[in-house]
Structures are given as structure tokens and as C-alpha cells.
């Protein structure tokens, strides 16, 4: 198993290093459409001192109609360089829900070659519950150069997911809610049918996290087994739009079984493609 100390930092560790050169603190908050919350507004009201905001809806491929798809290496480098972040910095990512969208930002930084990226255990809720300082208003970072590497084969496409599902070469693990997975609840994005990729397994992000913290290893293993996920077989993670899929990635990496890929388009793409098979009911 991968030591959690190589992935997470605690609030005490971060509090003792605020203002340290080479430390980049990143607010990676994101909300599912329809939640009635504004991540930028909440950042401007209160964030960890020195934190910059990583907006997944801005640092993305704007030519793609799908939500917050990965940018090119050049686009990513320009955007995070403008945020004052270098690939050599120690990057600590958090979000306002405790542990929801921070793993997507963590995964993206690593995908583009950042050398040391961590997640704040418990996120902003734990930080604030401990009475630690926050600041308001927009950040004013000093730009740096981020030398981005083109992503490796860790980004799945609809075609590669369809091939894996049809041929059993990888398990597709979906982080959406059971209602959306089974087709009993509507998708938050209008016009999309709910349901799931045939043959996929459902591991809801809500089941992986408790009070803003990833479940203990043994509970993660049991959850995966109970959901029909074989930890000794390759996994492609998926969700609604590629955000909570990274929480599944995080859980599997903690267990020493990192996925082979994350389906960036996820259900937003799959359900919008004409003729794409959609299964209903439980896995």
C-alpha cells in the first residue's frame, strides 16, 4: 500500500509552513451544477492564507463543449504559471467540502509533471474548525514558469472505455450516486439520461469519504470488494464529468492499486454520444 504520508498533509503541518518559499497552496473547490453554491465567491470570502484558486472550469480545454475537460500541456503551464506555481514547488490542494474536488486537481497537477503534490487532509472545514487563519479577496501571485509534460496514457477516451467494457480488459468504476448509476435519479446536467456504462461498477464518492476524510484502508478494501471491484485487475475510473472519479483514483492509489486511467469525459460524454449503450439498474 502507498503510505498516506506521501499523499496527505495535516492542518498542523500546513499551518507551520504558511509563507514558506516553494510552498503553493491551492483551493481546488468545485460544486456539482444545481447545488446553488459558487466556488469563486466562497474563495473570495475565505481561503487559507496565500492560497490561489484553481478553477476547473477555467483551466480546461475551452474548445471542448464537455465540462472542464483537460487542457493541453501548454494551456495548463500558462494557467498555473500565472498562479505562481512551478513544477518544483510543494503543492498542497484543498477544497471547501473536505474531500471532493481536491483529488481532481491533485491528479491533474501530477498528470502534467508536478513533482510533489499533496492533499490537505480534512480540507478547509477542518482548517476552520480548528480556528486557523483565513483571508479574503482575490490572490495576487507572482507568476512563475511551470514546465508541463504532456500527459501519459492515463486519460481514457470513450473508445478506450467502450473497448475495456466490452472485452473485460479493465473494470470501469463509477463514482456517481447509486440513483444516477441505476437510472432512478436525473443527472444534474440537463438533457442527459441517467444510467451507467454496461458492465461498470458503482463506488459512490459519498461512500469513500467520511467527515472530509478518506476512509481507513480496511474499510476501503471492503467497500471495493462489496462493490464487485477486483483490486488485482486494471481499473478505469469514471463519474459525471471527471471530478469525483479522481476520489476513486485516490482511494485505489492509497491501497497500492492505482488505476490505469481516468475517463475525462465520463458520463457527460458517454450519455451524449448517439447510440452509446446505457444500462439501467444495479451493477
PDB file of C-alpha atoms in Angstrom:
ATOM      1  CA  UNK A   1       0.000   0.000   0.000  1.00  0.00           C
ATOM      2  CA  UNK A   2       1.075   3.572  -0.617  1.00  0.00           C
ATOM      3  CA  UNK A   3       1.772   5.497   2.575  1.00  0.00           C
ATOM      4  CA  UNK A   4      -0.823   8.188   3.176  1.00  0.00           C
ATOM      5  CA  UNK A   5       2.014  10.460   4.313  1.00  0.00           C
ATOM      6  CA  UNK A   6       3.118  10.697   0.676  1.00  0.00           C
ATOM      7  CA  UNK A   7      -0.345  11.937  -0.353  1.00  0.00           C
ATOM      8  CA  UNK A   8      -1.838  13.838   2.581  1.00  0.00           C
ATOM      9  CA  UNK A   9      -0.591  16.613   4.849  1.00  0.00           C
ATOM     10  CA  UNK A  10      -2.392  17.631   8.029  1.00  0.00           C
ATOM     11  CA  UNK A  11      -3.515  21.089   9.060  1.00  0.00           C
ATOM     12  CA  UNK A  12      -0.804  21.424  11.717  1.00  0.00           C
ATOM     13  CA  UNK A  13       1.899  20.715   9.127  1.00  0.00           C
ATOM     14  CA  UNK A  14       0.500  23.323   6.749  1.00  0.00           C
ATOM     15  CA  UNK A  15      -0.100  25.949   9.449  1.00  0.00           C
ATOM     16  CA  UNK A  16       3.557  25.734  10.440  1.00  0.00           C
ATOM     17  CA  UNK A  17       4.705  26.396   6.876  1.00  0.00           C
ATOM     18  CA  UNK A  18       2.485  29.263   5.716  1.00  0.00           C
ATOM     19  CA  UNK A  19       4.544  31.751   3.716  1.00  0.00           C
ATOM     20  CA  UNK A  20       7.416  29.313   3.139  1.00  0.00           C
ATOM     21  CA  UNK A  21       9.161  29.816  -0.229  1.00  0.00           C
ATOM     22  CA  UNK A  22       8.406  26.984  -2.614  1.00  0.00           C
ATOM     23  CA  UNK A  23       5.054  26.165  -0.992  1.00  0.00           C
ATOM     24  CA  UNK A  24       1.982  26.604  -3.200  1.00  0.00           C
ATOM     25  CA  UNK A  25      -1.444  26.323  -1.575  1.00  0.00           C
ATOM     26  CA  UNK A  26      -4.293  25.688  -3.998  1.00  0.00           C
ATOM     27  CA  UNK A  27      -8.038  25.964  -3.421  1.00  0.00           C
ATOM     28  CA  UNK A  28      -9.483  23.440  -5.855  1.00  0.00           C
ATOM     29  CA  UNK A  29     -13.129  23.752  -4.827  1.00  0.00           C
ATOM     30  CA  UNK A  30     -15.863  22.796  -7.284  1.00  0.00           C
ATOM     31  CA  UNK A  31     -19.595  22.180  -6.925  1.00  0.00           C
ATOM     32  CA  UNK A  32     -21.875  19.967  -8.974  1.00  0.00           C
ATOM     33  CA  UNK A  33     -24.357  22.034 -11.032  1.00  0.00           C
ATOM     34  CA  UNK A  34     -27.581  22.693  -9.177  1.00  0.00           C
ATOM     35  CA  UNK A  35     -26.062  22.852  -5.695  1.00  0.00           C
ATOM     36  CA  UNK A  36     -26.586  26.600  -5.534  1.00  0.00           C
ATOM     37  CA  UNK A  37     -23.035  27.339  -4.430  1.00  0.00           C
ATOM     38  CA  UNK A  38     -20.379  29.492  -6.077  1.00  0.00           C
ATOM     39  CA  UNK A  39     -16.797  28.284  -5.578  1.00  0.00           C
ATOM     40  CA  UNK A  40     -15.212  31.576  -6.614  1.00  0.00           C
ATOM     41  CA  UNK A  41     -17.445  33.587  -4.298  1.00  0.00           C
ATOM     42  CA  UNK A  42     -16.668  31.284  -1.387  1.00  0.00           C
ATOM     43  CA  UNK A  43     -12.947  31.504  -2.139  1.00  0.00           C
ATOM     44  CA  UNK A  44     -13.109  35.300  -2.086  1.00  0.00           C
ATOM     45  CA  UNK A  45     -14.929  35.225   1.240  1.00  0.00           C
ATOM     46  CA  UNK A  46     -12.486  32.897   2.987  1.00  0.00           C
ATOM     47  CA  UNK A  47      -9.459  30.865   1.976  1.00  0.00           C
ATOM     48  CA  UNK A  48      -6.246  29.650   3.570  1.00  0.00           C
ATOM     49  CA  UNK A  49      -3.690  32.498   3.608  1.00  0.00           C
ATOM     50  CA  UNK A  50      -1.669  32.537   0.401  1.00  0.00           C
ATOM     51  CA  UNK A  51      -3.943  30.072  -1.405  1.00  0.00           C
ATOM     52  CA  UNK A  52      -4.655  30.597  -5.095  1.00  0.00           C
ATOM     53  CA  UNK A  53      -7.824  29.365  -6.761  1.00  0.00           C
ATOM     54  CA  UNK A  54      -7.666  26.578  -9.320  1.00  0.00           C
ATOM     55  CA  UNK A  55     -10.908  26.816 -11.282  1.00  0.00           C
ATOM     56  CA  UNK A  56     -11.505  23.548 -13.140  1.00  0.00           C
ATOM     57  CA  UNK A  57     -13.986  25.357 -15.387  1.00  0.00           C
ATOM     58  CA  UNK A  58     -11.316  27.886 -16.425  1.00  0.00           C
ATOM     59  CA  UNK A  59      -8.154  25.758 -16.549  1.00  0.00           C
ATOM     60  CA  UNK A  60      -9.560  23.437 -19.171  1.00  0.00           C
ATOM     61  CA  UNK A  61      -9.976  22.835 -22.891  1.00  0.00           C
ATOM     62  CA  UNK A  62     -12.337  25.688 -23.702  1.00  0.00           C
ATOM     63  CA  UNK A  63     -12.830  24.434 -27.246  1.00  0.00           C
ATOM     64  CA  UNK A  64     -14.477  21.272 -25.915  1.00  0.00           C
ATOM     65  CA  UNK A  65     -18.234  21.553 -25.209  1.00  0.00           C
ATOM     66  CA  UNK A  66     -17.944  18.974 -22.433  1.00  0.00           C
ATOM     67  CA  UNK A  67     -17.446  20.367 -18.902  1.00  0.00           C
ATOM     68  CA  UNK A  68     -13.903  21.095 -17.678  1.00  0.00           C
ATOM     69  CA  UNK A  69     -12.021  18.703 -19.934  1.00  0.00           C
ATOM     70  CA  UNK A  70      -8.258  18.639 -19.526  1.00  0.00           C
ATOM     71  CA  UNK A  71      -6.317  21.474 -21.182  1.00  0.00           C
ATOM     72  CA  UNK A  72      -3.238  20.939 -23.314  1.00  0.00           C
ATOM     73  CA  UNK A  73       0.128  20.895 -21.564  1.00  0.00           C
ATOM     74  CA  UNK A  74       0.800  24.384 -22.928  1.00  0.00           C
ATOM     75  CA  UNK A  75      -2.520  25.737 -21.662  1.00  0.00           C
ATOM     76  CA  UNK A  76      -2.006  24.155 -18.264  1.00  0.00           C
ATOM     77  CA  UNK A  77       1.530  25.534 -17.960  1.00  0.00           C
ATOM     78  CA  UNK A  78       0.397  29.061 -18.792  1.00  0.00           C
ATOM     79  CA  UNK A  79      -2.544  28.951 -16.382  1.00  0.00           C
ATOM     80  CA  UNK A  80      -0.770  27.560 -13.328  1.00  0.00           C
ATOM     81  CA  UNK A  81       2.363  29.584 -14.034  1.00  0.00           C
ATOM     82  CA  UNK A  82       0.159  32.675 -13.815  1.00  0.00           C
ATOM     83  CA  UNK A  83      -0.994  31.379 -10.429  1.00  0.00           C
ATOM     84  CA  UNK A  84       2.616  31.481  -9.256  1.00  0.00           C
ATOM     85  CA  UNK A  85       3.227  27.736  -9.309  1.00  0.00           C
ATOM     86  CA  UNK A  86       6.277  25.836 -10.566  1.00  0.00           C
ATOM     87  CA  UNK A  87       6.516  22.097 -11.127  1.00  0.00           C
ATOM     88  CA  UNK A  88       9.220  22.065  -8.435  1.00  0.00           C
ATOM     89  CA  UNK A  89       7.011  23.611  -5.725  1.00  0.00           C
ATOM     90  CA  UNK A  90       5.425  21.645  -2.920  1.00  0.00           C
ATOM     91  CA  UNK A  91       1.772  21.953  -3.901  1.00  0.00           C
ATOM     92  CA  UNK A  92      -0.960  21.462  -1.279  1.00  0.00           C
ATOM     93  CA  UNK A  93      -4.516  21.225  -2.623  1.00  0.00           C
ATOM     94  CA  UNK A  94      -7.716  21.502  -0.601  1.00  0.00           C
ATOM     95  CA  UNK A  95     -11.417  22.101  -1.151  1.00  0.00           C
ATOM     96  CA  UNK A  96     -14.303  23.539   0.869  1.00  0.00           C
ATOM     97  CA  UNK A  97     -16.158  20.218   1.122  1.00  0.00           C
ATOM     98  CA  UNK A  98     -13.291  18.445   2.876  1.00  0.00           C
ATOM     99  CA  UNK A  99     -12.510  15.917   0.154  1.00  0.00           C
ATOM    100  CA  UNK A 100     -14.382  16.130  -3.131  1.00  0.00           C
ATOM    101  CA  UNK A 101     -12.728  18.108  -5.916  1.00  0.00           C
ATOM    102  CA  UNK A 102      -9.211  18.449  -4.460  1.00  0.00           C
ATOM    103  CA  UNK A 103      -8.257  14.968  -5.733  1.00  0.00           C
ATOM    104  CA  UNK A 104      -9.084  16.032  -9.316  1.00  0.00           C
ATOM    105  CA  UNK A 105      -6.710  18.992  -9.013  1.00  0.00           C
ATOM    106  CA  UNK A 106      -4.094  16.788  -7.300  1.00  0.00           C
ATOM    107  CA  UNK A 107      -4.379  14.254 -10.138  1.00  0.00           C
ATOM    108  CA  UNK A 108      -4.168  16.969 -12.812  1.00  0.00           C
ATOM    109  CA  UNK A 109      -1.016  18.537 -11.391  1.00  0.00           C
ATOM    110  CA  UNK A 110       0.665  15.136 -11.268  1.00  0.00           C
ATOM    111  CA  UNK A 111      -0.545  14.324 -14.768  1.00  0.00           C
ATOM    112  CA  UNK A 112       1.279  17.383 -16.108  1.00  0.00           C
ATOM    113  CA  UNK A 113       4.515  16.685 -14.278  1.00  0.00           C
ATOM    114  CA  UNK A 114       4.397  18.380 -10.867  1.00  0.00           C
ATOM    115  CA  UNK A 115       6.942  16.700  -8.645  1.00  0.00           C
ATOM    116  CA  UNK A 116       5.343  16.966  -5.207  1.00  0.00           C
ATOM    117  CA  UNK A 117       1.584  17.383  -4.867  1.00  0.00           C
ATOM    118  CA  UNK A 118      -0.288  16.756  -1.620  1.00  0.00           C
ATOM    119  CA  UNK A 119      -3.883  16.985  -0.387  1.00  0.00           C
ATOM    120  CA  UNK A 120      -4.825  18.766   2.841  1.00  0.00           C
ATOM    121  CA  UNK A 121      -6.479  16.119   4.997  1.00  0.00           C
ATOM    122  CA  UNK A 122      -9.915  17.388   6.016  1.00  0.00           C
ATOM    123  CA  UNK A 123      -9.698  20.403   3.727  1.00  0.00           C
ATOM    124  CA  UNK A 124     -10.990  23.854   4.624  1.00  0.00           C
ATOM    125  CA  UNK A 125     -13.682  22.559   7.031  1.00  0.00           C
ATOM    126  CA  UNK A 126     -11.048  21.050   9.344  1.00  0.00           C
ATOM    127  CA  UNK A 127      -8.819  24.108   8.992  1.00  0.00           C
ATOM    128  CA  UNK A 128     -11.632  26.436  10.023  1.00  0.00           C
ATOM    129  CA  UNK A 129     -12.948  24.122  12.755  1.00  0.00           C
ATOM    130  CA  UNK A 130      -9.527  24.426  14.403  1.00  0.00           C
ATOM    131  CA  UNK A 131      -9.764  28.214  14.330  1.00  0.00           C
ATOM    132  CA  UNK A 132      -6.859  28.625  11.933  1.00  0.00           C
ATOM    133  CA  UNK A 133      -6.465  31.865   9.964  1.00  0.00           C
ATOM    134  CA  UNK A 134      -8.207  32.633   6.688  1.00  0.00           C
ATOM    135  CA  UNK A 135      -8.052  35.604   4.367  1.00  0.00           C
ATOM    136  CA  UNK A 136     -10.458  37.098   1.847  1.00  0.00           C
ATOM    137  CA  UNK A 137     -10.287  38.657  -1.593  1.00  0.00           C
ATOM    138  CA  UNK A 138      -8.514  37.579  -4.779  1.00  0.00           C
ATOM    139  CA  UNK A 139      -4.946  36.330  -4.771  1.00  0.00           C
ATOM    140  CA  UNK A 140      -2.091  38.362  -6.234  1.00  0.00           C
ATOM    141  CA  UNK A 141       0.527  35.727  -7.048  1.00  0.00           C
ATOM    142  CA  UNK A 142       3.907  36.395  -8.590  1.00  0.00           C
ATOM    143  CA  UNK A 143       3.993  34.429 -11.861  1.00  0.00           C
ATOM    144  CA  UNK A 144       6.409  31.540 -12.260  1.00  0.00           C
ATOM    145  CA  UNK A 145       7.320  29.175 -15.069  1.00  0.00           C
ATOM    146  CA  UNK A 146       5.694  25.739 -14.968  1.00  0.00           C
ATOM    147  CA  UNK A 147       7.347  23.258 -17.338  1.00  0.00           C
ATOM    148  CA  UNK A 148       4.464  20.909 -18.121  1.00  0.00           C
ATOM    149  CA  UNK A 149       4.906  17.422 -19.519  1.00  0.00           C
ATOM    150  CA  UNK A 150       2.353  16.016 -21.968  1.00  0.00           C
ATOM    151  CA  UNK A 151       0.038  13.555 -20.186  1.00  0.00           C
ATOM    152  CA  UNK A 152       0.876   9.874 -20.355  1.00  0.00           C
ATOM    153  CA  UNK A 153      -1.700   7.213 -21.209  1.00  0.00           C
ATOM    154  CA  UNK A 154      -3.662   7.891 -18.029  1.00  0.00           C
ATOM    155  CA  UNK A 155      -6.600   9.611 -19.706  1.00  0.00           C
ATOM    156  CA  UNK A 156      -9.275   7.283 -21.072  1.00  0.00           C
ATOM    157  CA  UNK A 157     -11.457   8.120 -24.058  1.00  0.00           C
ATOM    158  CA  UNK A 158     -14.975   6.932 -24.863  1.00  0.00           C
ATOM    159  CA  UNK A 159     -13.473   4.477 -27.352  1.00  0.00           C
ATOM    160  CA  UNK A 160     -10.985   3.018 -24.880  1.00  0.00           C
ATOM    161  CA  UNK A 161     -13.668   2.736 -22.198  1.00  0.00           C
ATOM    162  CA  UNK A 162     -16.047   1.015 -24.628  1.00  0.00           C
ATOM    163  CA  UNK A 163     -13.292  -1.430 -25.583  1.00  0.00           C
ATOM    164  CA  UNK A 164     -12.448  -2.162 -21.948  1.00  0.00           C
ATOM    165  CA  UNK A 165     -16.097  -2.662 -21.013  1.00  0.00           C
ATOM    166  CA  UNK A 166     -16.780  -4.918 -23.983  1.00  0.00           C
ATOM    167  CA  UNK A 167     -13.647  -7.020 -23.696  1.00  0.00           C
ATOM    168  CA  UNK A 168     -13.109  -7.050 -19.945  1.00  0.00           C
ATOM    169  CA  UNK A 169      -9.593  -5.636 -20.200  1.00  0.00           C
ATOM    170  CA  UNK A 170     -10.305  -3.162 -17.377  1.00  0.00           C
ATOM    171  CA  UNK A 171     -13.023  -2.571 -14.811  1.00  0.00           C
ATOM    172  CA  UNK A 172     -14.903   0.716 -15.124  1.00  0.00           C
ATOM    173  CA  UNK A 173     -15.614   2.121 -11.644  1.00  0.00           C
ATOM    174  CA  UNK A 174     -18.218   4.902 -11.481  1.00  0.00           C
ATOM    175  CA  UNK A 175     -18.228   7.374  -8.561  1.00  0.00           C
ATOM    176  CA  UNK A 176     -21.732   8.803  -9.118  1.00  0.00           C
ATOM    177  CA  UNK A 177     -24.586   8.298  -6.673  1.00  0.00           C
ATOM    178  CA  UNK A 178     -26.432   4.953  -6.766  1.00  0.00           C
ATOM    179  CA  UNK A 179     -29.586   6.690  -8.023  1.00  0.00           C
ATOM    180  CA  UNK A 180     -27.843   8.216 -11.007  1.00  0.00           C
ATOM    181  CA  UNK A 181     -25.917   5.000 -11.688  1.00  0.00           C
ATOM    182  CA  UNK A 182     -29.095   2.897 -11.647  1.00  0.00           C
ATOM    183  CA  UNK A 183     -31.065   5.406 -13.701  1.00  0.00           C
ATOM    184  CA  UNK A 184     -33.523   6.207 -10.894  1.00  0.00           C
ATOM    185  CA  UNK A 185     -32.422   9.839 -10.419  1.00  0.00           C
ATOM    186  CA  UNK A 186     -31.885  12.571 -13.027  1.00  0.00           C
ATOM    187  CA  UNK A 187     -28.461  13.816 -13.983  1.00  0.00           C
ATOM    188  CA  UNK A 188     -27.552  17.340 -12.793  1.00  0.00           C
ATOM    189  CA  UNK A 189     -26.789  18.337 -16.376  1.00  0.00           C
ATOM    190  CA  UNK A 190     -29.995  18.836 -18.395  1.00  0.00           C
ATOM    191  CA  UNK A 191     -30.643  16.547 -21.329  1.00  0.00           C
ATOM    192  CA  UNK A 192     -28.528  13.621 -20.133  1.00  0.00           C
ATOM    193  CA  UNK A 193     -30.089  10.252 -19.479  1.00  0.00           C
ATOM    194  CA  UNK A 194     -29.042   8.626 -16.218  1.00  0.00           C
ATOM    195  CA  UNK A 195     -27.844   5.028 -16.053  1.00  0.00           C
ATOM    196  CA  UNK A 196     -24.365   3.569 -16.461  1.00  0.00           C
ATOM    197  CA  UNK A 197     -21.784   2.143 -18.823  1.00  0.00           C
ATOM    198  CA  UNK A 198     -22.638  -1.544 -19.306  1.00  0.00           C
ATOM    199  CA  UNK A 199     -20.507  -3.729 -17.060  1.00  0.00           C
ATOM    200  CA  UNK A 200     -19.316  -0.870 -14.852  1.00  0.00           C
ATOM    201  CA  UNK A 201     -19.265  -0.941 -11.050  1.00  0.00           C
ATOM    202  CA  UNK A 202     -20.588   1.719  -8.686  1.00  0.00           C
ATOM    203  CA  UNK A 203     -18.435   3.050  -5.840  1.00  0.00           C
ATOM    204  CA  UNK A 204     -20.129   6.323  -4.837  1.00  0.00           C
ATOM    205  CA  UNK A 205     -17.808   9.105  -3.763  1.00  0.00           C
ATOM    206  CA  UNK A 206     -20.042   9.651  -0.724  1.00  0.00           C
ATOM    207  CA  UNK A 207     -19.191   6.130   0.462  1.00  0.00           C
ATOM    208  CA  UNK A 208     -15.434   6.715   0.181  1.00  0.00           C
ATOM    209  CA  UNK A 209     -15.346   9.807   2.382  1.00  0.00           C
ATOM    210  CA  UNK A 210     -16.477  10.448   5.965  1.00  0.00           C
ATOM    211  CA  UNK A 211     -16.332  13.918   7.548  1.00  0.00           C
ATOM    212  CA  UNK A 212     -13.965  15.162   4.851  1.00  0.00           C
ATOM    213  CA  UNK A 213     -11.509  12.287   5.238  1.00  0.00           C
ATOM    214  CA  UNK A 214     -10.838   9.238   3.085  1.00  0.00           C
ATOM    215  CA  UNK A 215     -11.976   6.030   4.808  1.00  0.00           C
ATOM    216  CA  UNK A 216      -9.357   3.847   6.531  1.00  0.00           C
ATOM    217  CA  UNK A 217      -7.660   1.292   4.303  1.00  0.00           C
ATOM    218  CA  UNK A 218      -9.536  -1.759   5.551  1.00  0.00           C
ATOM    219  CA  UNK A 219     -12.885  -0.047   5.037  1.00  0.00           C
ATOM    220  CA  UNK A 220     -11.824   0.988   1.539  1.00  0.00           C
ATOM    221  CA  UNK A 221     -10.901  -2.610   0.716  1.00  0.00           C
ATOM    222  CA  UNK A 222     -14.231  -3.895   1.990  1.00  0.00           C
ATOM    223  CA  UNK A 223     -16.145  -1.240   0.059  1.00  0.00           C
ATOM    224  CA  UNK A 224     -14.346  -2.156  -3.147  1.00  0.00           C
ATOM    225  CA  UNK A 225     -14.975  -5.868  -2.613  1.00  0.00           C
ATOM    226  CA  UNK A 226     -18.628  -5.308  -1.749  1.00  0.00           C
ATOM    227  CA  UNK A 227     -18.993  -3.237  -4.937  1.00  0.00           C
ATOM    228  CA  UNK A 228     -17.558  -6.027  -7.077  1.00  0.00           C
ATOM    229  CA  UNK A 229     -14.208  -4.343  -7.752  1.00  0.00           C
ATOM    230  CA  UNK A 230     -11.256  -6.734  -8.036  1.00  0.00           C
ATOM    231  CA  UNK A 231      -8.215  -4.856  -6.764  1.00  0.00           C
ATOM    232  CA  UNK A 232      -5.921  -7.162  -8.715  1.00  0.00           C
ATOM    233  CA  UNK A 233      -7.409  -6.163 -12.074  1.00  0.00           C
ATOM    234  CA  UNK A 234      -6.947  -2.880 -14.004  1.00  0.00           C
ATOM    235  CA  UNK A 235      -9.408  -0.069 -13.267  1.00  0.00           C
ATOM    236  CA  UNK A 236     -10.625   2.952 -15.238  1.00  0.00           C
ATOM    237  CA  UNK A 237     -12.369   5.494 -13.020  1.00  0.00           C
ATOM    238  CA  UNK A 238     -15.388   7.489 -14.141  1.00  0.00           C
ATOM    239  CA  UNK A 239     -18.121   9.753 -12.732  1.00  0.00           C
ATOM    240  CA  UNK A 240     -20.294  12.582 -14.057  1.00  0.00           C
ATOM    241  CA  UNK A 241     -17.619  14.841 -15.525  1.00  0.00           C
ATOM    242  CA  UNK A 242     -14.228  13.517 -14.407  1.00  0.00           C
ATOM    243  CA  UNK A 243     -14.051  15.214 -10.982  1.00  0.00           C
ATOM    244  CA  UNK A 244     -15.141  12.653  -8.370  1.00  0.00           C
ATOM    245  CA  UNK A 245     -13.551   9.908 -10.487  1.00  0.00           C
ATOM    246  CA  UNK A 246     -10.298  11.228  -9.014  1.00  0.00           C
ATOM    247  CA  UNK A 247     -11.511  10.364  -5.495  1.00  0.00           C
ATOM    248  CA  UNK A 248     -11.789   6.735  -6.591  1.00  0.00           C
ATOM    249  CA  UNK A 249      -8.304   7.084  -8.093  1.00  0.00           C
ATOM    250  CA  UNK A 250      -7.043   8.438  -4.764  1.00  0.00           C
ATOM    251  CA  UNK A 251      -8.600   5.565  -2.811  1.00  0.00           C
ATOM    252  CA  UNK A 252      -7.092   2.956  -5.105  1.00  0.00           C
ATOM    253  CA  UNK A 253      -3.686   4.612  -5.017  1.00  0.00           C
ATOM    254  CA  UNK A 254      -3.761   4.628  -1.210  1.00  0.00           C
ATOM    255  CA  UNK A 255      -4.421   0.881  -1.402  1.00  0.00           C
ATOM    256  CA  UNK A 256      -1.410   0.452  -3.677  1.00  0.00           C
ATOM    257  CA  UNK A 257      -3.576  -0.291  -6.707  1.00  0.00           C
ATOM    258  CA  UNK A 258      -3.550   2.892  -8.826  1.00  0.00           C
ATOM    259  CA  UNK A 259      -5.941   2.875 -11.801  1.00  0.00           C
ATOM    260  CA  UNK A 260      -4.680   2.626 -15.350  1.00  0.00           C
ATOM    261  CA  UNK A 261      -6.719   5.643 -16.471  1.00  0.00           C
ATOM    262  CA  UNK A 262      -9.408   8.190 -15.618  1.00  0.00           C
ATOM    263  CA  UNK A 263     -12.222   8.729 -18.113  1.00  0.00           C
ATOM    264  CA  UNK A 264     -12.090  12.502 -18.525  1.00  0.00           C
ATOM    265  CA  UNK A 265     -15.353  12.818 -20.467  1.00  0.00           C
ATOM    266  CA  UNK A 266     -17.099  10.445 -18.054  1.00  0.00           C
ATOM    267  CA  UNK A 267     -20.899  10.253 -18.101  1.00  0.00           C
ATOM    268  CA  UNK A 268     -21.246  13.750 -19.607  1.00  0.00           C
ATOM    269  CA  UNK A 269     -19.629  12.420 -22.751  1.00  0.00           C
ATOM    270  CA  UNK A 270     -20.854   8.824 -22.724  1.00  0.00           C
ATOM    271  CA  UNK A 271     -24.553   9.688 -22.373  1.00  0.00           C
ATOM    272  CA  UNK A 272     -24.345  12.398 -25.045  1.00  0.00           C
ATOM    273  CA  UNK A 273     -22.903  10.161 -27.765  1.00  0.00           C
ATOM    274  CA  UNK A 274     -25.537   8.881 -30.221  1.00  0.00           C
ATOM    275  CA  UNK A 275     -26.143   5.154 -29.993  1.00  0.00           C
ATOM    276  CA  UNK A 276     -23.931   4.621 -26.973  1.00  0.00           C
ATOM    277  CA  UNK A 277     -25.267   1.752 -24.820  1.00  0.00           C
ATOM    278  CA  UNK A 278     -26.732   2.752 -21.455  1.00  0.00           C
ATOM    279  CA  UNK A 279     -27.536   0.203 -18.763  1.00  0.00           C
ATOM    280  CA  UNK A 280     -30.117   0.703 -16.030  1.00  0.00           C
ATOM    281  CA  UNK A 281     -30.483  -0.859 -12.607  1.00  0.00           C
ATOM    282  CA  UNK A 282     -27.749  -2.040 -10.219  1.00  0.00           C
ATOM    283  CA  UNK A 283     -24.428  -3.410 -11.447  1.00  0.00           C
TER     284      UNK A 283
END
